[in-house]
Amino acid sequence: MESQNIKPRHPEDEHIVENKELNIWEALIPVFALVAMLFYNVFFVFGDDALSGSNQFILLLGAAVAAIVGFFNKVSYEQMLEEVAENIKSTSGAILILLMVGALAGTWLISGIIPSMIYYGLQILNPTIFLAASVIICAIISIATGSSWTTSATVGIALIGIGNTLGISAGMTAGAVLSGAYFGDKMSPLSDTTNLAPAMAGAGLFEHIKYMALTTVPTITITLIVFIIIGLNLDTHGTANITDKLTAIDGAFNISPWLFVVPVLVIFMIIKKTPPLIALLVGTLLGGITALIAQPQIVTHLAGAESLTFESAYKGVMNAITVGGSVETSSADLNDLFSSSGMEGMLGTIWLIICAMVFGGVMDAIGALARISKALLSLASSTFGLFASTVASCLALNATASDQYLALVVPGKMFKKAYDDKGLAPENLSRTLEDSGTVTSVLVPWNTCGAYQSSVLGVDVAHYAYYAIFNWLSPIMTLIFAGFQIKIKQATGKL
C-alpha cells in the first residue's frame, strides 16, 4: 500500500463560511439562546457543578438552535455536520495533550517531582512575594517554551500546591500563574499564536513582538504591582505551619533536588521545538521510571501489593497514569493536594471541548461567525472604532466559536482590508488580535483554553478570572492606546 502525502491542517487555512441569506439578528439568536441557558443553568441550578455535564448539554442545545436557524436559511444538515467534524478534528491535538497532561501529573506526583517542587518552594516563597513571584516564574518558563499550556501543566500545578499550603486562595494563585504564562506566550517567538497573529495581519514576526511590547509591558507591570499590593495585605496562616508541612512531605516522599532533572529535561525539549505531545509523553515515562527508583513504596501501595515486583511496578505506574492515585501524609491539609485523577480526570474537560466544537462548528457552517464579524466591522467608522470592533469580534468568537485560533483567524481575515484602507500598519491588527483574542480565551469556561487551564490547575474559571489580571486588562490597554492615539503605527512606518 502506497503512503499518501497528507498535508497538516493549519489554523490560517481555516475557511470562513459566509451566508448572504442570514441577517445579523438571526446570527445572534443562537448566541442569545446559549447565554440565557448557561446563565440559568449555572446561577439558578447547578452552580459550580455545571461543568460536570449540564453545561456540555447546554452547548449542544445551543448548537441545535443554530441548526434550526441554518435550516431556515438554506444550510444543509450535511454542511453543518462537515463543519462540526472539521472543528472537532482541529482539537485532536489539544485533546491528546490534555490526556497526556493528566498522565504526566499522575507520574510526577508519585515520583515525588511535584512534592519536591512544593517542598523547596515553601522554603523560598513566602506569602508576601508569592503571587508576584509566581507571575515572574511562569512568564520566564512560558517565554522559554512558547507555551502557556506547558507552563501551567508543570510549574503551575506546583505553584497551586504551594499557594494552598501557604493559605493563599487557589483562585489568586491560578490568576497569577495564568497572567505570567500568557504574558510569556504572547511575547515568545516560539508561540503558535504569536506566529499566527502576524501571519493573519501580514506583519513580520519580530516587528509584531516589538510593537506588541508597547501595550504588553505596561499591562504586565500593572499586574505585578497589583499582586505585590495583594501580597502585602494577605492574611495567611501558612508561614506558621511550614515546619509541620515540610515534615509531612518529607515523611511521605523521598525528597531530592535530583528529581528536578525530569521537568528541566521536558522544558528543554520544548525549547528545542520538540512537539509538546512528544515532550509530555517523555516526561510521563521518565516520571514513571523515576517513581520506581525514588518512591518504590508509593508505587507498591498504588498497586495494592506488599513488595515491588515487575507486575506491581507496572500496575502501580499504570494506575497513576490512567486513573491516578493519592498519597497520604501526616498532615490532613496536604492529603487533598497529593492526589491525582490521571487521564481519567481529563475526560470531563474533553467532553466540554467536543460539545463546544459542535456549537462553534454549526455557527460557522450557517455563516453566523462571519455575519457577526461583518456587523462589528460596519460599526468601525473611526480608528478607535476599528480597534474596538476588532476587540469585540475576538471576544465574541472566543465565546461563540470556543476556540482561541478562530478568535485570531476570523477577525484577522475579516479586518485586514479595513486596517489597510485606513493607512494603518499591519502590526496594529496583529497586536490587537493578540491583546484581545489570545489572552481572553482562558476567561471563557467552555473555550478550549478555559476548559484546559481550569482542569489542569483544578480551579474553576469563575474563581480565577477576577485574578487573571493580565488577561482581562490586555484588551482594555489596547483600547486605551487606540483611544488616545498612543503609538499607533501608520503604514508609512511612522508612530
GROMACS .gro file of C-alpha atoms in nm:
model
  495
    1MET     CA    1   0.000   0.000   0.000
    2GLU     CA    2   0.141   0.337  -0.101
    3SER     CA    3   0.156   0.610   0.160
    4GLN     CA    4  -0.042   0.927   0.098
    5ASN     CA    5   0.101   1.276   0.126
    6ILE     CA    6  -0.145   1.417   0.378
    7LYS     CA    7  -0.086   1.785   0.445
    8PRO     CA    8  -0.146   1.905   0.801
    9ARG     CA    9  -0.431   2.150   0.854
   10HIS     CA   10  -0.320   2.485   0.989
   11PRO     CA   11  -0.542   2.747   1.161
   12GLU     CA   12  -0.459   3.009   0.898
   13ASP     CA   13  -0.610   2.777   0.635
   14GLU     CA   14  -0.949   2.799   0.807
   15HIS     CA   15  -1.230   2.864   0.555
   16ILE     CA   16  -1.478   3.127   0.671
   17VAL     CA   17  -1.832   3.037   0.565
   18GLU     CA   18  -2.047   3.328   0.450
   19ASN     CA   19  -2.423   3.310   0.405
   20LYS     CA   20  -2.598   3.601   0.233
   21GLU     CA   21  -2.936   3.458   0.340
   22LEU     CA   22  -2.853   3.516   0.708
   23ASN     CA   23  -2.905   3.854   0.874
   24ILE     CA   24  -2.735   3.974   1.193
   25TRP     CA   25  -3.035   3.913   1.419
   26GLU     CA   26  -3.068   3.557   1.300
   27ALA     CA   27  -2.695   3.507   1.356
   28LEU     CA   28  -2.734   3.629   1.714
   29ILE     CA   29  -3.030   3.406   1.802
   30PRO     CA   30  -2.810   3.104   1.896
   31VAL     CA   31  -2.577   3.332   2.096
   32PHE     CA   32  -2.860   3.483   2.298
   33ALA     CA   33  -3.014   3.139   2.349
   34LEU     CA   34  -2.684   2.990   2.465
   35VAL     CA   35  -2.609   3.276   2.707
   36ALA     CA   36  -2.961   3.260   2.855
   37MET     CA   37  -2.947   2.882   2.902
   38LEU     CA   38  -2.597   2.889   3.052
   39PHE     CA   39  -2.694   3.173   3.287
   40TYR     CA   40  -2.996   2.981   3.418
   41ASN     CA   41  -2.803   2.655   3.438
   42VAL     CA   42  -2.509   2.800   3.632
   43PHE     CA   43  -2.664   3.066   3.854
   44PHE     CA   44  -3.001   2.910   3.937
   45VAL     CA   45  -2.948   2.534   3.930
   46PHE     CA   46  -2.603   2.373   3.926
   47GLY     CA   47  -2.360   2.646   4.033
   48ASP     CA   48  -2.000   2.521   4.041
   49ASP     CA   49  -2.115   2.173   3.937
   50ALA     CA   50  -2.237   2.298   3.599
   51LEU     CA   51  -1.919   2.174   3.424
   52SER     CA   52  -1.991   1.821   3.545
   53GLY     CA   53  -2.213   1.769   3.243
   54SER     CA   54  -2.507   2.009   3.227
   55ASN     CA   55  -2.313   2.290   3.057
   56GLN     CA   56  -2.192   2.042   2.799
   57PHE     CA   57  -2.551   1.955   2.708
   58ILE     CA   58  -2.644   2.325   2.704
   59LEU     CA   59  -2.378   2.375   2.435
   60LEU     CA   60  -2.542   2.100   2.230
   61LEU     CA   61  -2.881   2.270   2.276
   62GLY     CA   62  -2.721   2.594   2.156
   63ALA     CA   63  -2.595   2.406   1.851
   64ALA     CA   64  -2.948   2.275   1.791
   65VAL     CA   65  -3.083   2.632   1.797
   66ALA     CA   66  -2.813   2.735   1.548
   67ALA     CA   67  -2.902   2.438   1.328
   68ILE     CA   68  -3.270   2.541   1.323
   69VAL     CA   69  -3.165   2.892   1.215
   70GLY     CA   70  -2.947   2.731   0.948
   71PHE     CA   71  -3.230   2.517   0.814
   72PHE     CA   72  -3.443   2.829   0.769
   73ASN     CA   73  -3.156   2.986   0.576
   74LYS     CA   74  -3.094   2.704   0.330
   75VAL     CA   75  -2.798   2.540   0.506
   76SER     CA   76  -2.797   2.163   0.473
   77TYR     CA   77  -2.754   1.917   0.759
   78GLU     CA   78  -2.458   1.764   0.577
   79GLN     CA   79  -2.279   2.100   0.559
   80MET     CA   80  -2.326   2.157   0.932
   81LEU     CA   81  -2.205   1.807   1.015
   82GLU     CA   82  -1.899   1.850   0.794
   83GLU     CA   83  -1.803   2.177   0.966
   84VAL     CA   84  -1.855   2.020   1.309
   85ALA     CA   85  -1.628   1.732   1.207
   86GLU     CA   86  -1.360   1.979   1.091
   87ASN     CA   87  -1.388   2.168   1.420
   88ILE     CA   88  -1.353   1.854   1.631
   89LYS     CA   89  -1.065   1.739   1.413
   90SER     CA   90  -0.885   2.068   1.478
   91THR     CA   91  -0.893   1.999   1.854
   92SER     CA   92  -0.746   1.648   1.830
   93GLY     CA   93  -0.402   1.777   1.929
   94ALA     CA   94  -0.543   1.962   2.231
   95ILE     CA   95  -0.738   1.655   2.341
   96LEU     CA   96  -0.431   1.433   2.322
   97ILE     CA   97  -0.227   1.692   2.513
   98LEU     CA   98  -0.496   1.704   2.781
   99LEU     CA   99  -0.481   1.326   2.823
  100MET     CA  100  -0.103   1.336   2.839
  101VAL     CA  101  -0.108   1.618   3.097
  102GLY     CA  102  -0.329   1.400   3.316
  103ALA     CA  103  -0.085   1.114   3.276
  104LEU     CA  104   0.214   1.338   3.348
  105ALA     CA  105   0.052   1.481   3.663
  106GLY     CA  106  -0.002   1.125   3.786
  107THR     CA  107   0.360   1.009   3.746
  108TRP     CA  108   0.507   1.339   3.861
  109LEU     CA  109   0.305   1.307   4.182
  110ILE     CA  110   0.405   0.950   4.272
  111SER     CA  111   0.767   1.010   4.167
  112GLY     CA  112   0.795   1.298   4.415
  113ILE     CA  113   0.863   1.561   4.147
  114ILE     CA  114   0.564   1.782   4.231
  115PRO     CA  115   0.602   1.727   4.609
  116SER     CA  116   0.971   1.827   4.577
  117MET     CA  117   0.873   2.146   4.393
  118ILE     CA  118   0.631   2.226   4.674
  119TYR     CA  119   0.884   2.129   4.944
  120TYR     CA  120   1.158   2.360   4.817
  121GLY     CA  121   0.915   2.626   4.703
  122LEU     CA  122   0.773   2.660   5.054
  123GLN     CA  123   1.118   2.744   5.183
  124ILE     CA  124   1.185   3.009   4.917
  125LEU     CA  125   0.846   3.172   4.856
  126ASN     CA  126   0.672   3.346   5.145
  127PRO     CA  127   0.313   3.477   5.117
  128THR     CA  128   0.420   3.840   5.067
  129ILE     CA  129   0.612   3.781   4.744
  130PHE     CA  130   0.447   3.456   4.637
  131LEU     CA  131   0.190   3.589   4.387
  132ALA     CA  132   0.428   3.833   4.216
  133ALA     CA  133   0.700   3.567   4.208
  134SER     CA  134   0.452   3.323   4.050
  135VAL     CA  135   0.384   3.572   3.770
  136ILE     CA  136   0.757   3.614   3.703
  137ILE     CA  137   0.838   3.240   3.721
  138CYS     CA  138   0.558   3.148   3.482
  139ALA     CA  139   0.647   3.434   3.245
  140ILE     CA  140   1.006   3.311   3.219
  141ILE     CA  141   0.905   2.949   3.162
  142SER     CA  142   0.642   3.049   2.905
  143ILE     CA  143   0.880   3.273   2.711
  144ALA     CA  144   1.134   2.990   2.703
  145THR     CA  145   0.882   2.725   2.593
  146GLY     CA  146   0.638   2.940   2.396
  147SER     CA  147   0.353   2.753   2.563
  148SER     CA  148   0.116   2.868   2.836
  149TRP     CA  149  -0.026   2.515   2.843
  150THR     CA  150   0.311   2.357   2.923
  151THR     CA  151   0.379   2.620   3.189
  152SER     CA  152   0.054   2.555   3.375
  153ALA     CA  153   0.095   2.178   3.343
  154THR     CA  154   0.441   2.184   3.505
  155VAL     CA  155   0.530   2.473   3.738
  156GLY     CA  156   0.167   2.593   3.751
  157ILE     CA  157   0.046   2.279   3.928
  158ALA     CA  158   0.331   2.305   4.181
  159LEU     CA  159   0.259   2.674   4.248
  160ILE     CA  160  -0.107   2.597   4.315
  161GLY     CA  161   0.008   2.344   4.574
  162ILE     CA  162   0.250   2.588   4.737
  163GLY     CA  163  -0.019   2.858   4.746
  164ASN     CA  164  -0.270   2.624   4.908
  165THR     CA  165  -0.015   2.530   5.173
  166LEU     CA  166   0.058   2.897   5.243
  167GLY     CA  167  -0.313   2.963   5.284
  168ILE     CA  168  -0.345   3.162   4.963
  169SER     CA  169  -0.665   3.131   4.760
  170ALA     CA  170  -0.631   2.889   4.469
  171GLY     CA  171  -0.810   3.146   4.252
  172MET     CA  172  -0.545   3.406   4.331
  173THR     CA  173  -0.260   3.167   4.257
  174ALA     CA  174  -0.421   3.047   3.933
  175GLY     CA  175  -0.472   3.409   3.826
  176ALA     CA  176  -0.103   3.484   3.889
  177VAL     CA  177   0.006   3.167   3.706
  178LEU     CA  178  -0.207   3.246   3.402
  179SER     CA  179  -0.107   3.614   3.398
  180GLY     CA  180   0.259   3.517   3.376
  181ALA     CA  181   0.201   3.223   3.143
  182TYR     CA  182   0.004   3.424   2.889
  183PHE     CA  183   0.247   3.716   2.901
  184GLY     CA  184   0.526   3.476   2.809
  185ASP     CA  185   0.308   3.304   2.549
  186LYS     CA  186   0.239   3.640   2.380
  187MET     CA  187   0.599   3.756   2.379
  188SER     CA  188   0.771   3.431   2.280
  189PRO     CA  189   0.867   3.379   1.912
  190LEU     CA  190   0.815   3.007   1.978
  191SER     CA  191   0.443   3.051   2.048
  192ASP     CA  192   0.196   2.936   1.784
  193THR     CA  193  -0.042   3.228   1.846
  194THR     CA  194   0.247   3.478   1.831
  195ASN     CA  195   0.325   3.344   1.486
  196LEU     CA  196  -0.038   3.312   1.377
  197ALA     CA  197  -0.146   3.671   1.455
  198PRO     CA  198   0.112   3.845   1.230
  199ALA     CA  199   0.054   3.582   0.961
  200MET     CA  200  -0.316   3.681   0.956
  201ALA     CA  201  -0.239   4.055   0.955
  202GLY     CA  202   0.052   4.048   0.710
  203ALA     CA  203   0.313   4.165   0.963
  204GLY     CA  204   0.661   4.034   1.037
  205LEU     CA  205   0.708   3.817   1.347
  206PHE     CA  206   0.968   4.027   1.530
  207GLU     CA  207   0.809   4.355   1.422
  208HIS     CA  208   0.487   4.220   1.573
  209ILE     CA  209   0.656   4.125   1.902
  210LYS     CA  210   0.833   4.461   1.928
  211TYR     CA  211   0.513   4.656   1.859
  212MET     CA  212   0.310   4.434   2.093
  213ALA     CA  213   0.551   4.516   2.378
  214LEU     CA  214   0.413   4.872   2.378
  215THR     CA  215   0.085   4.754   2.530
  216THR     CA  216   0.203   4.429   2.690
  217VAL     CA  217   0.482   4.567   2.910
  218PRO     CA  218   0.255   4.828   3.081
  219THR     CA  219  -0.009   4.559   3.130
  220ILE     CA  220   0.227   4.311   3.297
  221THR     CA  221   0.377   4.594   3.506
  222ILE     CA  222   0.034   4.688   3.642
  223THR     CA  223  -0.038   4.320   3.702
  224LEU     CA  224   0.279   4.279   3.909
  225ILE     CA  225   0.205   4.594   4.111
  226VAL     CA  226  -0.146   4.469   4.190
  227PHE     CA  227  -0.017   4.128   4.301
  228ILE     CA  228   0.252   4.293   4.517
  229ILE     CA  229  -0.018   4.503   4.686
  230ILE     CA  230  -0.234   4.193   4.736
  231GLY     CA  231   0.066   4.007   4.882
  232LEU     CA  232   0.139   4.287   5.129
  233ASN     CA  233  -0.221   4.270   5.253
  234LEU     CA  234  -0.265   3.892   5.264
  235ASP     CA  235  -0.379   3.745   5.593
  236THR     CA  236  -0.235   3.395   5.565
  237HIS     CA  237  -0.179   3.110   5.805
  238GLY     CA  238   0.079   2.917   5.606
  239THR     CA  239   0.402   3.063   5.744
  240ALA     CA  240   0.335   2.940   6.097
  241ASN     CA  241   0.276   2.583   5.981
  242ILE     CA  242   0.553   2.542   5.724
  243THR     CA  243   0.770   2.324   5.952
  244ASP     CA  244   0.485   2.079   6.003
  245LYS     CA  245   0.413   2.077   5.630
  246LEU     CA  246   0.778   2.017   5.540
  247THR     CA  247   0.799   1.732   5.790
  248ALA     CA  248   0.481   1.577   5.648
  249ILE     CA  249   0.607   1.595   5.289
  250ASP     CA  250   0.949   1.461   5.386
  251GLY     CA  251   0.786   1.174   5.570
  252ALA     CA  252   0.572   1.064   5.276
  253PHE     CA  253   0.821   1.115   4.991
  254ASN     CA  254   1.193   1.080   4.935
  255ILE     CA  255   1.262   1.445   4.854
  256SER     CA  256   1.565   1.535   4.643
  257PRO     CA  257   1.670   1.818   4.409
  258TRP     CA  258   1.775   1.547   4.162
  259LEU     CA  259   1.407   1.492   4.088
  260PHE     CA  260   1.406   1.830   3.906
  261VAL     CA  261   1.607   1.671   3.625
  262VAL     CA  262   1.285   1.539   3.469
  263PRO     CA  263   1.093   1.874   3.445
  264VAL     CA  264   1.409   2.055   3.334
  265LEU     CA  265   1.453   1.799   3.057
  266VAL     CA  266   1.090   1.838   2.946
  267ILE     CA  267   1.120   2.218   2.934
  268PHE     CA  268   1.450   2.188   2.746
  269MET     CA  269   1.284   1.960   2.487
  270ILE     CA  270   1.008   2.212   2.423
  271ILE     CA  271   1.259   2.498   2.397
  272LYS     CA  272   1.429   2.289   2.129
  273LYS     CA  273   1.094   2.281   1.946
  274THR     CA  274   1.007   1.923   2.031
  275PRO     CA  275   0.630   1.885   1.977
  276PRO     CA  276   0.457   1.928   2.316
  277LEU     CA  277   0.279   1.594   2.287
  278ILE     CA  278   0.610   1.410   2.250
  279ALA     CA  279   0.773   1.610   2.531
  280LEU     CA  280   0.482   1.536   2.765
  281LEU     CA  281   0.491   1.165   2.677
  282VAL     CA  282   0.864   1.152   2.750
  283GLY     CA  283   0.804   1.341   3.075
  284THR     CA  284   0.533   1.093   3.173
  285LEU     CA  285   0.752   0.790   3.106
  286LEU     CA  286   1.050   0.944   3.285
  287GLY     CA  287   0.821   1.027   3.576
  288GLY     CA  288   0.715   0.663   3.594
  289ILE     CA  289   1.076   0.540   3.586
  290THR     CA  290   1.174   0.797   3.850
  291ALA     CA  291   0.888   0.678   4.073
  292LEU     CA  292   1.024   0.322   4.064
  293ILE     CA  293   1.370   0.447   4.164
  294ALA     CA  294   1.286   0.722   4.415
  295GLN     CA  295   0.947   0.622   4.557
  296PRO     CA  296   0.911   0.239   4.531
  297GLN     CA  297   0.694   0.231   4.845
  298ILE     CA  298   0.433   0.456   4.682
  299VAL     CA  299   0.426   0.254   4.360
  300THR     CA  300   0.380  -0.065   4.564
  301HIS     CA  301   0.094   0.094   4.759
  302LEU     CA  302  -0.084   0.207   4.440
  303ALA     CA  303  -0.059  -0.147   4.304
  304GLY     CA  304  -0.209  -0.290   4.624
  305ALA     CA  305   0.095  -0.515   4.664
  306GLU     CA  306   0.330  -0.591   4.950
  307SER     CA  307   0.655  -0.580   4.756
  308LEU     CA  308   0.786  -0.427   4.436
  309THR     CA  309   0.784  -0.680   4.156
  310PHE     CA  310   0.767  -0.632   3.781
  311GLU     CA  311   0.390  -0.684   3.793
  312SER     CA  312   0.329  -0.448   4.087
  313ALA     CA  313   0.563  -0.185   3.935
  314TYR     CA  314   0.373  -0.197   3.606
  315LYS     CA  315   0.034  -0.187   3.778
  316GLY     CA  316   0.126   0.097   4.016
  317VAL     CA  317   0.267   0.324   3.744
  318MET     CA  318  -0.018   0.240   3.505
  319ASN     CA  319  -0.275   0.324   3.773
  320ALA     CA  320  -0.106   0.661   3.831
  321ILE     CA  321  -0.115   0.734   3.457
  322THR     CA  322  -0.474   0.629   3.388
  323VAL     CA  323  -0.690   0.669   3.699
  324GLY     CA  324  -0.448   0.849   3.929
  325GLY     CA  325  -0.397   0.791   4.295
  326SER     CA  326  -0.333   0.964   4.626
  327VAL     CA  327  -0.054   0.971   4.882
  328GLU     CA  328  -0.140   1.017   5.248
  329THR     CA  329   0.080   1.231   5.471
  330SER     CA  330   0.077   1.315   5.841
  331SER     CA  331  -0.088   1.648   5.753
  332ALA     CA  332  -0.458   1.629   5.670
  333ASP     CA  333  -0.428   1.961   5.484
  334LEU     CA  334  -0.188   1.805   5.233
  335ASN     CA  335  -0.379   1.487   5.155
  336ASP     CA  336  -0.614   1.653   4.904
  337LEU     CA  337  -0.314   1.823   4.746
  338PHE     CA  338  -0.124   1.500   4.686
  339SER     CA  339  -0.387   1.328   4.475
  340SER     CA  340  -0.432   1.294   4.102
  341SER     CA  341  -0.703   1.159   3.872
  342GLY     CA  342  -0.466   1.077   3.586
  343MET     CA  343  -0.601   1.065   3.234
  344GLU     CA  344  -0.948   0.985   3.365
  345GLY     CA  345  -0.964   1.326   3.534
  346MET     CA  346  -0.936   1.498   3.194
  347LEU     CA  347  -1.238   1.329   3.037
  348GLY     CA  348  -1.484   1.592   3.164
  349THR     CA  349  -1.280   1.867   3.002
  350ILE     CA  350  -1.256   1.673   2.675
  351TRP     CA  351  -1.633   1.627   2.685
  352LEU     CA  352  -1.672   2.004   2.724
  353ILE     CA  353  -1.434   2.078   2.435
  354ILE     CA  354  -1.615   1.841   2.198
  355CYS     CA  355  -1.955   1.994   2.279
  356ALA     CA  356  -1.813   2.346   2.239
  357MET     CA  357  -1.673   2.250   1.900
  358VAL     CA  358  -2.016   2.124   1.796
  359PHE     CA  359  -2.167   2.463   1.877
  360GLY     CA  360  -1.882   2.652   1.708
  361GLY     CA  361  -1.896   2.426   1.404
  362VAL     CA  362  -2.267   2.478   1.346
  363MET     CA  363  -2.229   2.855   1.398
  364ASP     CA  364  -1.955   2.861   1.135
  365ALA     CA  365  -2.149   2.640   0.895
  366ILE     CA  366  -2.458   2.861   0.894
  367GLY     CA  367  -2.241   3.171   0.837
  368ALA     CA  368  -2.314   3.324   1.179
  369LEU     CA  369  -1.949   3.384   1.272
  370ALA     CA  370  -1.878   3.575   0.951
  371ARG     CA  371  -2.204   3.771   0.982
  372ILE     CA  372  -2.128   3.881   1.341
  373SER     CA  373  -1.775   3.989   1.246
  374LYS     CA  374  -1.905   4.185   0.944
  375ALA     CA  375  -2.163   4.361   1.161
  376LEU     CA  376  -1.893   4.467   1.405
  377LEU     CA  377  -1.674   4.582   1.116
  378SER     CA  378  -1.956   4.800   0.981
  379LEU     CA  379  -1.951   4.997   1.310
  380ALA     CA  380  -1.586   5.093   1.263
  381SER     CA  381  -1.613   5.445   1.124
  382SER     CA  382  -1.309   5.579   1.313
  383THR     CA  383  -0.966   5.441   1.403
  384PHE     CA  384  -1.080   5.378   1.760
  385GLY     CA  385  -1.398   5.218   1.628
  386LEU     CA  386  -1.190   4.983   1.414
  387PHE     CA  387  -0.979   4.876   1.713
  388ALA     CA  388  -1.289   4.841   1.932
  389SER     CA  389  -1.465   4.634   1.665
  390THR     CA  390  -1.163   4.403   1.639
  391VAL     CA  391  -1.156   4.356   2.018
  392ALA     CA  392  -1.531   4.290   2.029
  393SER     CA  393  -1.503   4.041   1.744
  394CYS     CA  394  -1.222   3.848   1.917
  395LEU     CA  395  -1.415   3.838   2.244
  396ALA     CA  396  -1.733   3.728   2.069
  397LEU     CA  397  -1.555   3.449   1.883
  398ASN     CA  398  -1.382   3.324   2.197
  399ALA     CA  399  -1.730   3.289   2.347
  400THR     CA  400  -1.913   3.155   2.041
  401ALA     CA  401  -1.656   2.959   1.841
  402SER     CA  402  -1.497   2.837   2.169
  403ASP     CA  403  -1.156   2.826   2.006
  404GLN     CA  404  -0.857   3.057   2.050
  405TYR     CA  405  -0.732   3.010   1.696
  406LEU     CA  406  -1.065   3.102   1.536
  407ALA     CA  407  -1.067   3.417   1.753
  408LEU     CA  408  -0.747   3.516   1.572
  409VAL     CA  409  -0.813   3.380   1.224
  410VAL     CA  410  -1.168   3.504   1.158
  411PRO     CA  411  -1.116   3.869   1.269
  412GLY     CA  412  -0.771   3.866   1.110
  413LYS     CA  413  -0.914   3.778   0.771
  414MET     CA  414  -1.222   3.998   0.805
  415PHE     CA  415  -1.049   4.315   0.931
  416LYS     CA  416  -0.722   4.314   0.735
  417LYS     CA  417  -0.851   4.525   0.446
  418ALA     CA  418  -1.014   4.778   0.681
  419TYR     CA  419  -0.678   4.845   0.852
  420ASP     CA  420  -0.511   4.878   0.512
  421ASP     CA  421  -0.781   5.122   0.394
  422LYS     CA  422  -0.721   5.346   0.697
  423GLY     CA  423  -0.347   5.353   0.629
  424LEU     CA  424  -0.261   5.158   0.944
  425ALA     CA  425   0.039   4.927   0.962
  426PRO     CA  426  -0.049   4.556   0.987
  427GLU     CA  427   0.115   4.543   1.333
  428ASN     CA  428  -0.190   4.730   1.467
  429LEU     CA  429  -0.415   4.442   1.370
  430SER     CA  430  -0.177   4.166   1.481
  431ARG     CA  431  -0.127   4.334   1.821
  432THR     CA  432  -0.499   4.381   1.873
  433LEU     CA  433  -0.566   4.019   1.781
  434GLU     CA  434  -0.321   3.902   2.047
  435ASP     CA  435  -0.429   4.157   2.309
  436SER     CA  436  -0.792   4.051   2.280
  437GLY     CA  437  -0.803   3.706   2.120
  438THR     CA  438  -0.511   3.511   2.264
  439VAL     CA  439  -0.530   3.614   2.628
  440THR     CA  440  -0.908   3.626   2.685
  441SER     CA  441  -0.969   3.270   2.566
  442VAL     CA  442  -0.879   3.145   2.914
  443LEU     CA  443  -1.162   3.352   3.067
  444VAL     CA  444  -1.437   3.155   2.887
  445PRO     CA  445  -1.520   2.826   3.066
  446TRP     CA  446  -1.628   2.642   2.750
  447ASN     CA  447  -1.343   2.771   2.535
  448THR     CA  448  -1.071   2.511   2.477
  449CYS     CA  449  -0.820   2.725   2.672
  450GLY     CA  450  -1.055   2.798   2.963
  451ALA     CA  451  -1.153   2.432   2.988
  452TYR     CA  452  -0.791   2.318   2.973
  453GLN     CA  453  -0.649   2.559   3.230
  454SER     CA  454  -0.938   2.506   3.470
  455SER     CA  455  -0.892   2.130   3.452
  456VAL     CA  456  -0.512   2.130   3.480
  457LEU     CA  457  -0.495   2.379   3.768
  458GLY     CA  458  -0.803   2.239   3.941
  459VAL     CA  459  -0.963   2.585   3.973
  460ASP     CA  460  -1.293   2.691   3.817
  461VAL     CA  461  -1.274   2.974   3.565
  462ALA     CA  462  -1.517   3.175   3.776
  463HIS     CA  463  -1.274   3.154   4.069
  464TYR     CA  464  -0.959   3.264   3.884
  465ALA     CA  465  -1.098   3.502   3.617
  466TYR     CA  466  -1.102   3.801   3.853
  467TYR     CA  467  -0.736   3.746   3.943
  468ALA     CA  468  -0.618   3.677   3.586
  469ILE     CA  469  -0.540   4.047   3.575
  470PHE     CA  470  -0.310   4.043   3.275
  471ASN     CA  471  -0.569   3.855   3.070
  472TRP     CA  472  -0.865   4.090   3.115
  473LEU     CA  473  -0.653   4.406   3.132
  474SER     CA  474  -0.484   4.343   2.794
  475PRO     CA  475  -0.785   4.430   2.570
  476ILE     CA  476  -0.856   4.734   2.789
  477MET     CA  477  -0.497   4.851   2.745
  478THR     CA  478  -0.510   4.816   2.367
  479LEU     CA  479  -0.831   5.025   2.362
  480ILE     CA  480  -0.669   5.293   2.581
  481PHE     CA  481  -0.378   5.316   2.336
  482ALA     CA  482  -0.622   5.339   2.044
  483GLY     CA  483  -0.849   5.591   2.215
  484PHE     CA  484  -0.566   5.829   2.299
  485GLN     CA  485  -0.379   5.760   1.972
  486ILE     CA  486  -0.070   5.638   2.159
  487LYS     CA  487   0.195   5.481   1.934
  488ILE     CA  488  -0.047   5.396   1.653
  489LYS     CA  489   0.182   5.293   1.367
  490GLN     CA  490   0.093   5.415   1.019
  491ALA     CA  491   0.155   5.214   0.703
  492THR     CA  492   0.438   5.458   0.630
  493GLY     CA  493   0.618   5.330   0.940
  494LYS     CA  494   0.561   5.643   1.150
  495LEU     CA  495   0.429   5.616   1.508
   0.00000   0.00000   0.00000
